[in-house]
Short mmCIF file of C-alpha atoms in Angstrom, two decimals:
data_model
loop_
_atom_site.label_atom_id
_atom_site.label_comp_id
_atom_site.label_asym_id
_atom_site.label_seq_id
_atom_site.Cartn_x
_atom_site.Cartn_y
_atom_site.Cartn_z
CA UNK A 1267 0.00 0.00 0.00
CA UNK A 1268 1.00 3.28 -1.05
CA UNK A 1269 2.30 5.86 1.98
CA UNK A 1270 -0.98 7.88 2.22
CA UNK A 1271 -0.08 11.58 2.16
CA UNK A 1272 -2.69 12.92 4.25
CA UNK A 1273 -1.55 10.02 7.00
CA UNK A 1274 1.68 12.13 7.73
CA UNK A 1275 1.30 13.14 11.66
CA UNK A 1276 -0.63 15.51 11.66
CA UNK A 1277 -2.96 15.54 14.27
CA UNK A 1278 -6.62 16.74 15.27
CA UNK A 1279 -5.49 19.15 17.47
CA UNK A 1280 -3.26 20.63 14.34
CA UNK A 1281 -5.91 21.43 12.69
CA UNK A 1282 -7.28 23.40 15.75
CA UNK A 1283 -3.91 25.01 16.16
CA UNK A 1284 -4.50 26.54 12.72
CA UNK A 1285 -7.75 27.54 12.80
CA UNK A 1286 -6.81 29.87 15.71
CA UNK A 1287 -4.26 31.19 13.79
CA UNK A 1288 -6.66 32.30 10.94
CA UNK A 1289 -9.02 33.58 13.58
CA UNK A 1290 -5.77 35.66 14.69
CA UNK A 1291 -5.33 36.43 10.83
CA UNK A 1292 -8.84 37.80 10.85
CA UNK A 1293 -8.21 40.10 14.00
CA UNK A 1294 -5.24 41.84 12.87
CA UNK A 1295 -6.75 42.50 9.45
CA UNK A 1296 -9.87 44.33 11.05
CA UNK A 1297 -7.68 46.06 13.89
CA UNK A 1298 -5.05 46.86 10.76
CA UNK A 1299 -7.35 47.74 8.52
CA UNK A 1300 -9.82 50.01 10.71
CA UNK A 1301 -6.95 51.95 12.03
CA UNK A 1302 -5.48 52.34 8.21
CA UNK A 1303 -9.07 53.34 6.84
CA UNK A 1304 -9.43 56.09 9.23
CA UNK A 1305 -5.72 57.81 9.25
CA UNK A 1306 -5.69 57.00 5.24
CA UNK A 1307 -8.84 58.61 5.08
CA UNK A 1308 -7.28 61.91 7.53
CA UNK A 1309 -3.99 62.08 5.55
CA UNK A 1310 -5.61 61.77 2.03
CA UNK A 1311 -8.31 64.70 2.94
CA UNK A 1312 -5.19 66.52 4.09
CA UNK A 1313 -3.20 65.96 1.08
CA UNK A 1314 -6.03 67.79 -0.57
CA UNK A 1315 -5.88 70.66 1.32
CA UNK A 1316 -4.35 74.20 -0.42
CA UNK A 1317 -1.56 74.19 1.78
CA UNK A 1318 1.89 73.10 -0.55
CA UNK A 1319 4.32 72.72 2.87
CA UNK A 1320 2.17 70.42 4.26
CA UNK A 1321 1.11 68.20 1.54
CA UNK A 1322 4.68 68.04 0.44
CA UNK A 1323 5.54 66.84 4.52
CA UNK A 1324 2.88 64.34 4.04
CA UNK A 1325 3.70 62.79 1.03
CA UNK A 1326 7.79 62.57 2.17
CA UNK A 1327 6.22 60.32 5.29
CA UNK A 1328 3.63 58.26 3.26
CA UNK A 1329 6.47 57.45 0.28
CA UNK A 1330 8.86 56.25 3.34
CA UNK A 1331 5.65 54.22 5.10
CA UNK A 1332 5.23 52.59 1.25
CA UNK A 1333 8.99 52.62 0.60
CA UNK A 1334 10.26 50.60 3.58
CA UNK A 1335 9.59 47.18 3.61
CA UNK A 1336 6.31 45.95 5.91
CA UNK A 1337 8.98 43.67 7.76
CA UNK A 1338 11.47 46.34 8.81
CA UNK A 1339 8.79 48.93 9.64
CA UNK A 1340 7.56 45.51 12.12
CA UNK A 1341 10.47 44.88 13.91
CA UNK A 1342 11.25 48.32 14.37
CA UNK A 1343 8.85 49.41 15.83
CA UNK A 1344 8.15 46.40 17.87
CA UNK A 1345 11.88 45.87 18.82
CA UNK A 1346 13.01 49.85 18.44
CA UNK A 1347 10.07 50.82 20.93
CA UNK A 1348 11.31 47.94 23.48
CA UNK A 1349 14.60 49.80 23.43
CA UNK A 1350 13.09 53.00 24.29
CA UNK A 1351 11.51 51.58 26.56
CA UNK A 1352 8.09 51.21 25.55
CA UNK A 1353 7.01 47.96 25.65
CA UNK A 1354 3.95 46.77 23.67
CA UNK A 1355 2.27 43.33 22.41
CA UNK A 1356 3.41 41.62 19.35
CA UNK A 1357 -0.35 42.39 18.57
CA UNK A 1358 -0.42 46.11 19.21
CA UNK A 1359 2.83 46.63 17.07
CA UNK A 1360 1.65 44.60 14.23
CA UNK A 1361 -1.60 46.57 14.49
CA UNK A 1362 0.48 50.04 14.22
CA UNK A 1363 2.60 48.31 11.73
CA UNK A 1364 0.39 47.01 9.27
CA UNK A 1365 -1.87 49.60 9.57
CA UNK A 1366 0.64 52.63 9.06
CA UNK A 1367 1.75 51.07 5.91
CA UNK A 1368 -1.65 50.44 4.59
CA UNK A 1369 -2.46 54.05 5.63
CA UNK A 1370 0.00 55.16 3.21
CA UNK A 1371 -1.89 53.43 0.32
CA UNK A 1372 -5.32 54.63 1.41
CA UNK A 1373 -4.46 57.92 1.33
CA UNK A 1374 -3.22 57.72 -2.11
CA UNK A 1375 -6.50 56.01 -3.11
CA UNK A 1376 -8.53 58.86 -1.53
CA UNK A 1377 -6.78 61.55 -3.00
CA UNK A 1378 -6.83 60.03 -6.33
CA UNK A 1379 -10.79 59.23 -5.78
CA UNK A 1380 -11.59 62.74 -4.93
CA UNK A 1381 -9.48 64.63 -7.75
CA UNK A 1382 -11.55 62.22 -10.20
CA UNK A 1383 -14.40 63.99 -8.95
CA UNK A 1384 -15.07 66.37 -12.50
CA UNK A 1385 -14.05 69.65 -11.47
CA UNK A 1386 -17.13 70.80 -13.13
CA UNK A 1387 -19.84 69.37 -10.73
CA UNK A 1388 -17.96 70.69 -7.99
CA UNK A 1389 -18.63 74.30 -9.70
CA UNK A 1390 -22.11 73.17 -10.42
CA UNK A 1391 -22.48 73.02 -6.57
CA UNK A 1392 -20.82 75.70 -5.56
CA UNK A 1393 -22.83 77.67 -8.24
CA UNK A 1394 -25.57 76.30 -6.49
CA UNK A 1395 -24.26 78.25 -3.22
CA UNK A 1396 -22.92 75.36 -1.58
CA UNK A 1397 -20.38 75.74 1.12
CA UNK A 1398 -16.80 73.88 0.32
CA UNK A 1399 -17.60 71.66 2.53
CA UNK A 1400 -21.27 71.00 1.56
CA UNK A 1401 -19.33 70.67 -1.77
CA UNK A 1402 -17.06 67.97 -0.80
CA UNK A 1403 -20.31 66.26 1.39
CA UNK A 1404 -22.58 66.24 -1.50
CA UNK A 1405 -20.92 65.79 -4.20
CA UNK A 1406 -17.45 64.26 -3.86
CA UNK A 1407 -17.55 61.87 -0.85
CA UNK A 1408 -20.15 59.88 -2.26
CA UNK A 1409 -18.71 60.11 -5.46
CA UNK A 1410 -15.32 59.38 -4.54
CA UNK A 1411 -16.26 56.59 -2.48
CA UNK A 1412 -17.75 54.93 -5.70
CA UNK A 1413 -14.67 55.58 -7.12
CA UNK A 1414 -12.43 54.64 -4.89
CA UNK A 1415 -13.95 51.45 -2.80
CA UNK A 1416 -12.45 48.80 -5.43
CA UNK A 1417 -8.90 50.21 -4.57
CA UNK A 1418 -9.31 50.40 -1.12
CA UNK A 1419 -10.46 46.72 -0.93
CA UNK A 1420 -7.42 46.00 -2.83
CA UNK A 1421 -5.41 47.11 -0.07
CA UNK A 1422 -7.74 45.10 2.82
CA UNK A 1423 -7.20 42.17 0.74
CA UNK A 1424 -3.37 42.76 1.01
CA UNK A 1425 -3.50 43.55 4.80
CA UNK A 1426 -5.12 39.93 5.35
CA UNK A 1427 -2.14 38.83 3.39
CA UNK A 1428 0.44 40.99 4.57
CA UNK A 1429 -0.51 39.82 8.78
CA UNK A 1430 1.80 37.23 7.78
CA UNK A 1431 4.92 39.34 8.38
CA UNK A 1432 3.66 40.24 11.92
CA UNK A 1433 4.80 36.62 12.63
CA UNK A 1434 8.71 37.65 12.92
CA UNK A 1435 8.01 39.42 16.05
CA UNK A 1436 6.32 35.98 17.85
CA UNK A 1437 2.44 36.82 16.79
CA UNK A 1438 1.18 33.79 15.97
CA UNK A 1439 -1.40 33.72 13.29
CA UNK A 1440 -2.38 31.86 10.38
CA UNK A 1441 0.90 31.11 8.71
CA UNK A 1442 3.15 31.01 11.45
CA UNK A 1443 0.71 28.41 13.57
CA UNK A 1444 1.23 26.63 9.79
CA UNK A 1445 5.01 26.41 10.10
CA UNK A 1446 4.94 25.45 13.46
CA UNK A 1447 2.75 22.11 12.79
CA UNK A 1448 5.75 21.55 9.88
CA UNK A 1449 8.75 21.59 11.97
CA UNK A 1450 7.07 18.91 13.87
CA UNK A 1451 5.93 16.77 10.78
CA UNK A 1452 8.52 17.88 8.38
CA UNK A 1453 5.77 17.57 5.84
CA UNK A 1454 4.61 20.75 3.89
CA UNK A 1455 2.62 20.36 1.44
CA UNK A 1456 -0.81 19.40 2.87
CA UNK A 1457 -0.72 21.46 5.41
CA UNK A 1458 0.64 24.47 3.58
CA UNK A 1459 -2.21 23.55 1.00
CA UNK A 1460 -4.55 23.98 3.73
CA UNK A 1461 -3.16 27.47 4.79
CA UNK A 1462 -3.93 28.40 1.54
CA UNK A 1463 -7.42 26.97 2.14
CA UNK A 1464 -8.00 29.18 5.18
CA UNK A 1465 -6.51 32.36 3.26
CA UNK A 1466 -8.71 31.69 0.49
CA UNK A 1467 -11.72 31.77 3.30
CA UNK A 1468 -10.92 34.67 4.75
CA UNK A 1469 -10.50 37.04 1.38
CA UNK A 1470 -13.41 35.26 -1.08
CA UNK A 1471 -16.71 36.74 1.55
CA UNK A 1472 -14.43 39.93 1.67
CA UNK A 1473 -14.23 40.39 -2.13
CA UNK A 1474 -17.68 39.07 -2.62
CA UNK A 1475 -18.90 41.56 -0.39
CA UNK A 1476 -17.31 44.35 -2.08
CA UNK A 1477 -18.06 43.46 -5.65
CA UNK A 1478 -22.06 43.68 -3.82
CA UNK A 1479 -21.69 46.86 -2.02
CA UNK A 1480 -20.05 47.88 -5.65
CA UNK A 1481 -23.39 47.16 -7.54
CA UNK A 1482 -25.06 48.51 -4.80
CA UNK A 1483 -23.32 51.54 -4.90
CA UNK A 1484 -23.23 52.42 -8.80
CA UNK A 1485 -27.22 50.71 -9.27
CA UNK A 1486 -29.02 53.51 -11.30
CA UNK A 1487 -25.69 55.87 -10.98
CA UNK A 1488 -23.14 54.55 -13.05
CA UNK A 1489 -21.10 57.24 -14.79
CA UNK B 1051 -28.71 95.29 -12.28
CA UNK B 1052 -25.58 93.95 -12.53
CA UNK B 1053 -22.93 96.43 -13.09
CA UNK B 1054 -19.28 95.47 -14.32
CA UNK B 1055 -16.95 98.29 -13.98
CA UNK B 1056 -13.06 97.54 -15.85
CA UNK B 1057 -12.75 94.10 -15.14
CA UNK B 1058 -9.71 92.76 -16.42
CA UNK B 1059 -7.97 89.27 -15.67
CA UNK B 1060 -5.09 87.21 -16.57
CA UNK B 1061 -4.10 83.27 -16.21
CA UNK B 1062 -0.44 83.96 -15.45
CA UNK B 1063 0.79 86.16 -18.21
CA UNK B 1064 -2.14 85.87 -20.53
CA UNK B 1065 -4.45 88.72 -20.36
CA UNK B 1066 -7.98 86.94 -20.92
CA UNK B 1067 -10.19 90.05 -20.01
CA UNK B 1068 -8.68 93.79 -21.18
CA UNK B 1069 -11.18 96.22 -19.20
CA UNK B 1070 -14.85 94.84 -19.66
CA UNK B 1071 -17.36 97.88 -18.51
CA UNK B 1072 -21.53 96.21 -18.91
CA UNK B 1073 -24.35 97.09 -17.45
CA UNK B 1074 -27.11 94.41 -17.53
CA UNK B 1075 -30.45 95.90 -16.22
CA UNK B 1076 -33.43 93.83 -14.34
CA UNK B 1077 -35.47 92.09 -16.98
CA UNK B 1078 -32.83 92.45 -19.85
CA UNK B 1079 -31.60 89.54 -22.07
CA UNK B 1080 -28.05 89.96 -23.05
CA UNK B 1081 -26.11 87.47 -25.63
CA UNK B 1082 -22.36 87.28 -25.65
CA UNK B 1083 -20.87 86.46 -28.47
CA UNK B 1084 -17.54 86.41 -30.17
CA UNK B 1085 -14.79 83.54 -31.23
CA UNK B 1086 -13.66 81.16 -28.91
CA UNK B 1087 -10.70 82.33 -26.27
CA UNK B 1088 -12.37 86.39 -26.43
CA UNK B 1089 -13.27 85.54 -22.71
CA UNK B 1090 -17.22 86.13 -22.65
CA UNK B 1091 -17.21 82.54 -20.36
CA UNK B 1092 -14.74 83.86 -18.68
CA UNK B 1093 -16.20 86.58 -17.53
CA UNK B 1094 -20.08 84.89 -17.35
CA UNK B 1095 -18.44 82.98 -14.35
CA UNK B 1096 -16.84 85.98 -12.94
CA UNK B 1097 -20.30 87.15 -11.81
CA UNK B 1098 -20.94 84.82 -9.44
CA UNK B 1099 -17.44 84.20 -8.68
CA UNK B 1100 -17.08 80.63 -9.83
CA UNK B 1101 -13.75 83.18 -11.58
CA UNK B 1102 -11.44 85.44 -10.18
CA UNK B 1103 -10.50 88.84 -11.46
CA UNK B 1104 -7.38 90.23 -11.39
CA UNK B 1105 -8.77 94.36 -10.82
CA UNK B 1106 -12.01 96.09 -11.71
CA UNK B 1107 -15.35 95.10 -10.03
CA UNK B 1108 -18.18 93.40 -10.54
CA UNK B 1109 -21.54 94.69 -8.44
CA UNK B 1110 -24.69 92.65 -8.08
CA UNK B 1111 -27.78 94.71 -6.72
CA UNK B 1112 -25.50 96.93 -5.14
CA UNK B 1113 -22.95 94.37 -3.97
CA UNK B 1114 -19.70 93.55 -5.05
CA UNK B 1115 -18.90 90.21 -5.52
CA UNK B 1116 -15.05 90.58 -5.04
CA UNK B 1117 -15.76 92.26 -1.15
CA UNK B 1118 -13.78 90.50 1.10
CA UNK B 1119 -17.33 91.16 3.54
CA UNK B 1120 -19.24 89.35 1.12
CA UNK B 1121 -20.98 86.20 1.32
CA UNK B 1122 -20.24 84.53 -1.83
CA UNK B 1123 -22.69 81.70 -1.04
CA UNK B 1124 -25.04 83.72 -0.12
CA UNK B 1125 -24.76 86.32 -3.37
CA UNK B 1126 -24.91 83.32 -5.74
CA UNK B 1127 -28.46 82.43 -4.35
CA UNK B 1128 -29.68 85.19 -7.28
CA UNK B 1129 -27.92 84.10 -10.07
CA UNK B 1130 -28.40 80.87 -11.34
CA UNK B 1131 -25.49 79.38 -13.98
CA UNK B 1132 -26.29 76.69 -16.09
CA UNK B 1133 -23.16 75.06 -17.95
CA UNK B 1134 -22.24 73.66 -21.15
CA UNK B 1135 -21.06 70.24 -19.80
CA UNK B 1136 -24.37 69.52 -18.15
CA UNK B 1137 -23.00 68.57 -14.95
CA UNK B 1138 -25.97 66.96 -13.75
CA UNK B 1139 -25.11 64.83 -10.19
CA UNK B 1140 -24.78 61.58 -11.09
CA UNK B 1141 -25.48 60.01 -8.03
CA UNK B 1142 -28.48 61.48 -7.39
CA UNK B 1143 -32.20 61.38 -8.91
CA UNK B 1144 -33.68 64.12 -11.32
CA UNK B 1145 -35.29 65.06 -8.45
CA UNK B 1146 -32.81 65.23 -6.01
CA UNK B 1147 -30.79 67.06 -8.07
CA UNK B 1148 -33.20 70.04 -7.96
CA UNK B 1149 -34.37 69.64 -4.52
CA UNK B 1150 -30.38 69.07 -2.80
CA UNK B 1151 -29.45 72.90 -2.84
CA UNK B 1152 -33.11 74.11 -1.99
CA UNK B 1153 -32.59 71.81 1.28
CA UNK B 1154 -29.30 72.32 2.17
CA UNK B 1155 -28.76 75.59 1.15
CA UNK B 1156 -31.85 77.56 1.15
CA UNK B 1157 -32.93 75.58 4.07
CA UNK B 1158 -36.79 74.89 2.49
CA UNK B 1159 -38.45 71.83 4.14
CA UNK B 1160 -38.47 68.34 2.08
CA UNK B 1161 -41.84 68.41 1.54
CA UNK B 1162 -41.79 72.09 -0.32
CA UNK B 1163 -39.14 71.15 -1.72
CA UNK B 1164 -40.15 68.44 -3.62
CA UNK B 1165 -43.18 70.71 -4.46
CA UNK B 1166 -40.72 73.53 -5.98
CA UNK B 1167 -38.34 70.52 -7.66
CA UNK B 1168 -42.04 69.15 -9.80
CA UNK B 1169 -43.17 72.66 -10.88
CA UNK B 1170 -39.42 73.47 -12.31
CA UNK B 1171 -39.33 70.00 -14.04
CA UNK B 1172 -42.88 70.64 -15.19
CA UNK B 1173 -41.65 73.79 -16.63
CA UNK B 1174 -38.98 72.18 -18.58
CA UNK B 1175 -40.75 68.93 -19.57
CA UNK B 1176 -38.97 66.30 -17.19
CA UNK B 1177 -41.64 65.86 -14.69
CA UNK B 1178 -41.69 62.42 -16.15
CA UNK B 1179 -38.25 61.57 -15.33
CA UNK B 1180 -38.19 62.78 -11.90
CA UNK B 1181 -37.40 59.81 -10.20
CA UNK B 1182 -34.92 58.15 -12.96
CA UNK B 1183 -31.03 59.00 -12.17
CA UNK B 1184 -29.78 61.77 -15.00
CA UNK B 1185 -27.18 58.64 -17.00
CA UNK B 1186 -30.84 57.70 -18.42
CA UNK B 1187 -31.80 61.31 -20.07
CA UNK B 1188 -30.07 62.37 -23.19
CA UNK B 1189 -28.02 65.69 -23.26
CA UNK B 1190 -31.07 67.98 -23.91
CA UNK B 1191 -32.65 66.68 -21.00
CA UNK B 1192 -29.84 66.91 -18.71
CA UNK B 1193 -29.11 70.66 -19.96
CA UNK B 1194 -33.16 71.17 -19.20
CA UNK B 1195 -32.39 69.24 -15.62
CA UNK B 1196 -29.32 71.66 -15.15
CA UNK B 1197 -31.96 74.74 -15.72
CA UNK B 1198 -34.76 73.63 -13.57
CA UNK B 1199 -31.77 73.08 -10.89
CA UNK B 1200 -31.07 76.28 -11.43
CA UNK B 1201 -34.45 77.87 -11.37
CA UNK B 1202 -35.64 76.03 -8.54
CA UNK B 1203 -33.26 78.29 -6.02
CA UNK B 1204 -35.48 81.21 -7.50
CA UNK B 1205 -32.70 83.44 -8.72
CA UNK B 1206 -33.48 87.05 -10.04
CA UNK B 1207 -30.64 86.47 -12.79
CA UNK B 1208 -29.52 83.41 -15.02
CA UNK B 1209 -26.40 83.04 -16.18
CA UNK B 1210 -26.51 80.83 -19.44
CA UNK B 1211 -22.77 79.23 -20.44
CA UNK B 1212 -22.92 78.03 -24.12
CA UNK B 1213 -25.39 75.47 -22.95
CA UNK B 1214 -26.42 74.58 -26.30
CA UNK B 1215 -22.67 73.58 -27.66
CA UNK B 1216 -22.37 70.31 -26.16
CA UNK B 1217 -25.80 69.31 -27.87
CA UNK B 1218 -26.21 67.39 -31.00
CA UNK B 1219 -28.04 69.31 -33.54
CA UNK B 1220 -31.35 67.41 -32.89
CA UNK B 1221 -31.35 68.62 -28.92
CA UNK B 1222 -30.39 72.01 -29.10
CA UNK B 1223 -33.80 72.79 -29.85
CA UNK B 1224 -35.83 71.48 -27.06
CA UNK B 1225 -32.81 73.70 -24.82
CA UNK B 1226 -33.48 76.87 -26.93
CA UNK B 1227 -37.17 76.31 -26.08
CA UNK B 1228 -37.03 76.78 -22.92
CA UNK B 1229 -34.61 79.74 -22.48
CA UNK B 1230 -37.62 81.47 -25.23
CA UNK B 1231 -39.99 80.94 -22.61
CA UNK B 1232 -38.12 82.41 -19.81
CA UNK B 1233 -37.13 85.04 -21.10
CA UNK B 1234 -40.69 85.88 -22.33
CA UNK B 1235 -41.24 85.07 -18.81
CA UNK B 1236 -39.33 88.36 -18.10
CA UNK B 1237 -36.38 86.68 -16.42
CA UNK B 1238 -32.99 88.51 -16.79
CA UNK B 1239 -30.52 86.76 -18.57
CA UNK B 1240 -26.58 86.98 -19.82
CA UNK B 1241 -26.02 83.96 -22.39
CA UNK B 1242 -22.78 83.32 -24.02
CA UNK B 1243 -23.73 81.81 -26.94
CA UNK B 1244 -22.83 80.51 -30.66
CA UNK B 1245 -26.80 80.36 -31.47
CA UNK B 1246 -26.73 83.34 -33.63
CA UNK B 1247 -29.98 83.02 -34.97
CA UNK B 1248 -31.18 82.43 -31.45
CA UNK B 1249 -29.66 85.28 -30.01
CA UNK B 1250 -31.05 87.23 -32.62
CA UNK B 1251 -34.41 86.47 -32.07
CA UNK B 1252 -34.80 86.57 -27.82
CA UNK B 1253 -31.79 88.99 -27.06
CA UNK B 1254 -31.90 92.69 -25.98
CA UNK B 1255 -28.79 93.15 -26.56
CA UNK B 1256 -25.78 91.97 -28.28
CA UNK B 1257 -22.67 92.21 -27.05
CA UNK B 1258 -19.03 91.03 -29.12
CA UNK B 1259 -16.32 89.98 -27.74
CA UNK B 1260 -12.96 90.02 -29.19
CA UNK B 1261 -9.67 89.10 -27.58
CA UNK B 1262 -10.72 90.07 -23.74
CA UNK B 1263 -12.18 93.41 -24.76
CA UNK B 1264 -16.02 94.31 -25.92
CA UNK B 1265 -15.28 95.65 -29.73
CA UNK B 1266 -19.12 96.30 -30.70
CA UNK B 1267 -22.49 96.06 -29.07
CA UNK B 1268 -25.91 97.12 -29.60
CA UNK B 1269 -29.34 95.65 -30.54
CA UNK B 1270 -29.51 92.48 -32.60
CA UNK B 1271 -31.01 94.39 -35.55
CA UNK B 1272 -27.48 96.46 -35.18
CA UNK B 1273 -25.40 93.88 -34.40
CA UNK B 1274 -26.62 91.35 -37.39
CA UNK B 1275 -27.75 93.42 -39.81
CA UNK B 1276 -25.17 96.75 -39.31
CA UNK B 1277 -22.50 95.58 -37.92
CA UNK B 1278 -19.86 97.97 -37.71
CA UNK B 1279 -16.35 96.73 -37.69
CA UNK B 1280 -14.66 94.79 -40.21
CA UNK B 1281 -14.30 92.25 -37.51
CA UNK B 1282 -17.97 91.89 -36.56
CA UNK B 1283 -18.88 91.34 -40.04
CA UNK B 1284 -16.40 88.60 -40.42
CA UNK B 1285 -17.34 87.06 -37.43
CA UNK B 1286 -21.22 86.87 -38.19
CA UNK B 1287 -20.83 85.94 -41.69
CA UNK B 1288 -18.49 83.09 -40.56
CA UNK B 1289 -21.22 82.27 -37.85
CA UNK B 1290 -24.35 82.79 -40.28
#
């Protein structure tokens, strides 16, 4: 008989072991992703305002956020905050981490969203009498959202990939809950096959339930 | 009455407006004309400050729009602008297009709102579409949508910008329409416009621009059928 390749030690409890590792996956992508949403949104709105200095001071610290890799911006600030004495959670600095990185994409995407707003329905408003920011209430949030939502799921999709990294500094979620099954069974390939499983569960609903809230958003308003 | 006392105004070092003096009384049409780039759009939007000028002044019923002291939001209330692109909002119904500004600016309950919204799009033929989203009206009825928008805030000037160029042949019609009744209605109005036959027939008075200054104006009859400068008469022939 054939060596079956599922029979290769690994045991119930493995399978446990992992699925509280994706459930740690799916923690660190909502923590991540609500703290990158909302200080995306913040720096994108500011990178809009009229003022040159500090949209040029913004952009300097959301090119380093996006030019440094994810796993040095990790450790340092997990490790470099120990040495200052700070010391926080492997969670709480792959929180920050994650989502200061992803903050630099988001506000990228929202500054991008709102200056494909046409300049000329923002005059229409204001021609109207609107106030600038009944102007930017109105008419470009909701239209920039529409515009922008696909891009920003992008990047949520890539958080719930990129918690992965957070494993260097002992946090252990879906992948590193995977390796640590393999060093026992020396065996690989099923059970990274079934990471890939779990990862697949976690980001399908998400992307399902964008591509509805897309339909939802542009039904009867697409441009 | 809208006064306009030597505007002038430049994008960097191009002078677009050379020293514009018009005087546009209650109840008058006026039609702009003149080749493209002689800055009559220009200086349309520089009466309700959607522009800038660079010196002169502009006074609205005795206010003057460039006053640091005045409320911009509040002048632009009285004059309406309708657009060439139609710049309907996408994202909103026909009739939430006309009744957004009368809620959130003026302040006007929903429910009068919605009142004021159906006897604009009854005056421009889109009751019917009220509740449809503006991607399903063709470009006549989103310039007619853009007016009734306009109307709706109860302006005592409108402030017309080429609205008719955008439109195939077939629409421009239905558009011209509807400024003839308004301004039989007695509503003041300042149209930049290549209609020449249209301006013609519902204008005052014709004003021509050429190269940021005004180089002729004067009733139609003067304008069309005496025009006095070489350039004039090139310019209308060309335009028939």
């Amino acid at each position: 008989m054939p060596p079956d390749m599922f029979a290769s030690g690994i045991a119930p409890q493995d399978y446990w072991l992992m699925a509280e590792g994706a459930w740690r996956t799916i923690l660190m992508t909502l923590s991540a992703g609500v703290l990158a949403t909302l200080l995306g949104v913040a720096l994108g709105l500011l990178k809009l305002m009229p003022w040159r200095g500090l949209r040029h001071l913004l952009d300097t610290v959301t090119d380093s956020l996006r030019c440094v890799p994810l796993l040095v911006q990790v450790t340092l600030i997990y490790s470099g905050l120990a040495v200052l004495g700070f010391r926080i959670g492997a969670f709480t600095a792959g929180m920050v981490a994650l989502g200061l990185f992803a903050a630099g994409y988001i506000s990228e995407v929202v500054r991008e969203a709102a200056q494909a707003v046409p300049g000329n329905l923002r005059r229409a408003a204001r021609g109207l009498g609107m106030t600038r920011f009944q102007e930017y209430w109105y008419v470009v949030l909701p239209l920039g959202i529409r515009q922008g939502f696909p891009s920003w799921l992008g990047i949520i999709l890539g958080i719930v990939k990129d918690t992965s990294v957070v494993a260097v500094i002992g946090y252990v979620e879906l992948l590193r809950a995977t390796q640590n099954i393999i060093t026992r069974t020396q065996d690989p390939l099923p059970l990274l096959s079934l990471a890939a499983v779990f990862y697949f569960l976690i980001c399908f609903p998400l992307s399902m339930l964008g591509r509805r809230l897309e339909h939802m958003m542009n039904g009867g308003a697409v441009r | 009455m809208i006064e306009i006392k030597q505007v002038r105004k430049s994008y960097g070092s191009l002078e677009v407006l050379k020293g514009i003096d018009l005087t546009i009384d209650k109840g008058e049409v006026v039609a702009m004309i003149g080749p493209s780039g002689s800055g009559k759009s220009t200086l349309l939007q520089c009466i309700n400050g959607l522009e800038t000028i660079s010196s002169g002044e502009i006074i609205v019923d005795g206010v003057s729009v460039f006053d640091k002291a005045t409320n911009l939001n509040h002048l632009r209330r009285k004059l309406g602008i309708v657009f060439q692109s139609y710049n309907a909002f996408p994202h909103m119904t026909v009739r939430r297009n006309v009744t957004l500004a009368l809620t959130k600016v003026l302040g006007v309950s929903r429910d009068q709102a919605n009142a004021i919204a159906e006897t604009q799009l009854q005056r421009v033929g889109l009751l019917a579409k009220a509740d449809v989203y503006p991607t399903a009206l063709s470009g006549g009825q989103q310039q007619r949508l853009g007016i009734a928008r306009a109307l709706a805030m109860g302006p005592s000037y409108m402030l017309f910008d080429e609205v008719t160029s955008a439109l195939d042949p077939e629409l421009v019609a239905e558009v011209l329409a509807t400024l003839r009744q308004l301004s039989a209605e007695g509503m003041t109005m300042i149209l930049v416009t290549h209609e020449m036959q249209f301006a013609r027939e519902v204008a005052d008075r014709v004003v021509f621009f050429h190269e940021g200054v005004i180089a002729e104006s004067g009733p139609p009859e003067q304008i069309f059928g005496n025009p006095k400068s070489e350039r004039l008469r090139a310019f209308v022939s060309r335009a028939g």
